[in-house]
Amino acid sequence: QVHLVESGGGLVQAGGSLRLSCAASGSIFRLAVISWYRQAPGKQRELVAVITSGGSTNYADSVKGRFTISRDNAKNTVYLQMNSLKPEDTAVYICNADYRYQSYWGQGTQVTVSS
């Protein structure tokens, strides 16, 4: 079982930065693929960034060069550094952990970017 808790969201002006954290319980965390998704009002949930257990990363085209995903297995935490934020980045950001066909979700943290 994995329990995920996101933090770090808030209100920021366009061009600003935020760092989101996804803290996890459970010993399998370091073996799991961790993803950040986001969901804006009236839109489908969108995959933003992924990091494997080995540290390989992948990003949505809309955030490449602006967002960086990283993990600290000693702290059971994954981070999403978001720079050069745009109003269209406004959404609830949700952490996901996938391990052996099991998928776990956090509750999400709100990010609002003002123009």
PDB file of C-alpha atoms in Angstrom:
ATOM      1  CA  GLN A   1       0.000   0.000   0.000  1.00  0.00           C
ATOM      2  CA  VAL A   2       1.197   3.524  -0.847  1.00  0.00           C
ATOM      3  CA  HIS A   3      -0.237   6.720   0.593  1.00  0.00           C
ATOM      4  CA  LEU A   4       0.619   9.919  -1.294  1.00  0.00           C
ATOM      5  CA  VAL A   5       0.418  13.499  -0.010  1.00  0.00           C
ATOM      6  CA  GLU A   6       1.087  16.478  -2.263  1.00  0.00           C
ATOM      7  CA  SER A   7       2.144  19.918  -1.077  1.00  0.00           C
ATOM      8  CA  GLY A   8       3.663  23.124  -2.389  1.00  0.00           C
ATOM      9  CA  GLY A   9       0.843  24.486  -4.477  1.00  0.00           C
ATOM     10  CA  GLY A  10      -0.324  28.063  -4.309  1.00  0.00           C
ATOM     11  CA  LEU A  11      -0.886  31.301  -6.166  1.00  0.00           C
ATOM     12  CA  VAL A  12       1.956  32.697  -8.263  1.00  0.00           C
ATOM     13  CA  GLN A  13       2.309  35.324 -10.956  1.00  0.00           C
ATOM     14  CA  ALA A  14       3.113  34.372 -14.528  1.00  0.00           C
ATOM     15  CA  GLY A  15       6.840  33.820 -14.920  1.00  0.00           C
ATOM     16  CA  GLY A  16       7.206  32.670 -11.336  1.00  0.00           C
ATOM     17  CA  SER A  17       8.197  29.313  -9.870  1.00  0.00           C
ATOM     18  CA  LEU A  18       6.822  26.711  -7.510  1.00  0.00           C
ATOM     19  CA  ARG A  19       8.145  23.392  -6.241  1.00  0.00           C
ATOM     20  CA  LEU A  20       5.620  20.666  -5.585  1.00  0.00           C
ATOM     21  CA  SER A  21       6.343  17.721  -3.314  1.00  0.00           C
ATOM     22  CA  CYS A  22       4.781  14.265  -3.261  1.00  0.00           C
ATOM     23  CA  ALA A  23       5.552  12.494  -0.005  1.00  0.00           C
ATOM     24  CA  ALA A  24       4.834   8.782   0.155  1.00  0.00           C
ATOM     25  CA  SER A  25       4.491   6.117   2.760  1.00  0.00           C
ATOM     26  CA  GLY A  26       5.255   2.499   1.988  1.00  0.00           C
ATOM     27  CA  SER A  27       8.450   0.590   1.290  1.00  0.00           C
ATOM     28  CA  ILE A  28       7.671   0.061  -2.393  1.00  0.00           C
ATOM     29  CA  PHE A  29       7.940   3.772  -3.179  1.00  0.00           C
ATOM     30  CA  ARG A  30      11.530   3.535  -4.392  1.00  0.00           C
ATOM     31  CA  LEU A  31      10.488   0.808  -6.848  1.00  0.00           C
ATOM     32  CA  ALA A  32       7.485   2.649  -8.239  1.00  0.00           C
ATOM     33  CA  VAL A  33       7.108   4.798 -11.322  1.00  0.00           C
ATOM     34  CA  ILE A  34       5.956   8.213 -10.103  1.00  0.00           C
ATOM     35  CA  SER A  35       3.988  10.618 -12.259  1.00  0.00           C
ATOM     36  CA  TRP A  36       2.577  14.090 -11.906  1.00  0.00           C
ATOM     37  CA  TYR A  37      -0.760  14.742 -13.571  1.00  0.00           C
ATOM     38  CA  ARG A  38      -2.821  17.900 -13.680  1.00  0.00           C
ATOM     39  CA  GLN A  39      -6.473  18.629 -14.169  1.00  0.00           C
ATOM     40  CA  ALA A  40      -7.910  22.015 -14.998  1.00  0.00           C
ATOM     41  CA  PRO A  41     -11.627  22.808 -14.658  1.00  0.00           C
ATOM     42  CA  GLY A  42     -13.578  21.354 -17.551  1.00  0.00           C
ATOM     43  CA  LYS A  43     -10.539  19.566 -18.988  1.00  0.00           C
ATOM     44  CA  GLN A  44      -9.302  15.999 -18.982  1.00  0.00           C
ATOM     45  CA  ARG A  45      -6.547  14.898 -16.655  1.00  0.00           C
ATOM     46  CA  GLU A  46      -3.180  15.437 -18.356  1.00  0.00           C
ATOM     47  CA  LEU A  47       0.113  13.644 -17.761  1.00  0.00           C
ATOM     48  CA  VAL A  48       2.772  16.242 -16.960  1.00  0.00           C
ATOM     49  CA  ALA A  49       5.945  14.342 -15.994  1.00  0.00           C
ATOM     50  CA  VAL A  50       7.138  10.835 -15.164  1.00  0.00           C
ATOM     51  CA  ILE A  51      10.153   9.456 -13.310  1.00  0.00           C
ATOM     52  CA  THR A  52      11.062   5.779 -13.175  1.00  0.00           C
ATOM     53  CA  SER A  53      12.651   3.929 -10.285  1.00  0.00           C
ATOM     54  CA  GLY A  54      15.966   4.303 -12.084  1.00  0.00           C
ATOM     55  CA  GLY A  55      15.598   8.049 -12.489  1.00  0.00           C
ATOM     56  CA  SER A  56      14.658   8.255 -16.171  1.00  0.00           C
ATOM     57  CA  THR A  57      12.280  11.114 -16.886  1.00  0.00           C
ATOM     58  CA  ASN A  58       9.754  12.142 -19.498  1.00  0.00           C
ATOM     59  CA  TYR A  59       7.678  15.284 -19.920  1.00  0.00           C
ATOM     60  CA  ALA A  60       4.636  16.562 -21.724  1.00  0.00           C
ATOM     61  CA  ASP A  61       5.594  18.822 -24.618  1.00  0.00           C
ATOM     62  CA  SER A  62       3.776  21.719 -22.964  1.00  0.00           C
ATOM     63  CA  VAL A  63       6.160  21.722 -19.963  1.00  0.00           C
ATOM     64  CA  LYS A  64       9.476  20.615 -21.494  1.00  0.00           C
ATOM     65  CA  GLY A  65      12.281  22.968 -20.579  1.00  0.00           C
ATOM     66  CA  ARG A  66      10.230  24.552 -17.775  1.00  0.00           C
ATOM     67  CA  PHE A  67       9.408  21.700 -15.377  1.00  0.00           C
ATOM     68  CA  THR A  68      11.799  19.217 -13.759  1.00  0.00           C
ATOM     69  CA  ILE A  69      10.797  16.045 -11.950  1.00  0.00           C
ATOM     70  CA  SER A  70      13.164  14.455  -9.432  1.00  0.00           C
ATOM     71  CA  ARG A  71      13.040  11.936  -6.618  1.00  0.00           C
ATOM     72  CA  ASP A  72      14.728  11.434  -3.278  1.00  0.00           C
ATOM     73  CA  ASN A  73      14.203   7.799  -2.343  1.00  0.00           C
ATOM     74  CA  ALA A  74      15.785   8.306   1.082  1.00  0.00           C
ATOM     75  CA  LYS A  75      12.978  10.751   1.856  1.00  0.00           C
ATOM     76  CA  ASN A  76      10.282   8.861  -0.075  1.00  0.00           C
ATOM     77  CA  THR A  77       9.560  12.089  -1.917  1.00  0.00           C
ATOM     78  CA  VAL A  78       9.208  13.169  -5.525  1.00  0.00           C
ATOM     79  CA  TYR A  79       9.469  16.816  -6.528  1.00  0.00           C
ATOM     80  CA  LEU A  80       8.175  18.834  -9.449  1.00  0.00           C
ATOM     81  CA  GLN A  81      10.109  22.062  -9.957  1.00  0.00           C
ATOM     82  CA  MET A  82       8.009  24.396 -12.088  1.00  0.00           C
ATOM     83  CA  ASN A  83       9.637  27.474 -13.603  1.00  0.00           C
ATOM     84  CA  SER A  84       8.409  30.124 -16.041  1.00  0.00           C
ATOM     85  CA  LEU A  85       4.837  29.368 -15.061  1.00  0.00           C
ATOM     86  CA  LYS A  86       2.035  30.391 -17.391  1.00  0.00           C
ATOM     87  CA  PRO A  87      -1.669  30.977 -16.703  1.00  0.00           C
ATOM     88  CA  GLU A  88      -2.429  27.807 -18.677  1.00  0.00           C
ATOM     89  CA  ASP A  89      -0.495  25.814 -16.047  1.00  0.00           C
ATOM     90  CA  THR A  90      -3.321  26.533 -13.599  1.00  0.00           C
ATOM     91  CA  ALA A  91      -4.726  23.199 -12.413  1.00  0.00           C
ATOM     92  CA  VAL A  92      -4.886  20.714  -9.579  1.00  0.00           C
ATOM     93  CA  TYR A  93      -1.623  18.766  -9.649  1.00  0.00           C
ATOM     94  CA  ILE A  94      -1.941  15.155  -8.627  1.00  0.00           C
ATOM     95  CA  CYS A  95       0.747  12.605  -7.789  1.00  0.00           C
ATOM     96  CA  ASN A  96       0.496   8.988  -8.967  1.00  0.00           C
ATOM     97  CA  ALA A  97       2.524   5.893  -8.096  1.00  0.00           C
ATOM     98  CA  ASP A  98       2.462   2.758 -10.233  1.00  0.00           C
ATOM     99  CA  TYR A  99       3.934  -0.522  -9.018  1.00  0.00           C
ATOM    100  CA  ARG A 100       3.175  -4.024 -10.284  1.00  0.00           C
ATOM    101  CA  TYR A 101      -0.203  -3.177 -11.821  1.00  0.00           C
ATOM    102  CA  GLN A 102      -1.295  -1.245  -8.716  1.00  0.00           C
ATOM    103  CA  SER A 103      -1.927   2.472  -9.072  1.00  0.00           C
ATOM    104  CA  TYR A 104      -2.120   4.941  -6.188  1.00  0.00           C
ATOM    105  CA  TRP A 105      -3.272   8.555  -6.245  1.00  0.00           C
ATOM    106  CA  GLY A 106      -2.880  11.545  -3.982  1.00  0.00           C
ATOM    107  CA  GLN A 107      -5.549  14.175  -3.333  1.00  0.00           C
ATOM    108  CA  GLY A 108      -3.831  16.893  -5.325  1.00  0.00           C
ATOM    109  CA  THR A 109      -2.577  20.407  -4.711  1.00  0.00           C
ATOM    110  CA  GLN A 110      -3.939  23.533  -6.405  1.00  0.00           C
ATOM    111  CA  VAL A 111      -1.637  25.658  -8.557  1.00  0.00           C
ATOM    112  CA  THR A 112      -2.975  28.997  -9.753  1.00  0.00           C
ATOM    113  CA  VAL A 113      -0.956  31.212 -12.085  1.00  0.00           C
ATOM    114  CA  SER A 114      -2.183  34.773 -12.487  1.00  0.00           C
ATOM    115  CA  SER A 115      -1.502  36.827 -15.604  1.00  0.00           C
TER     116      SER A 115
END
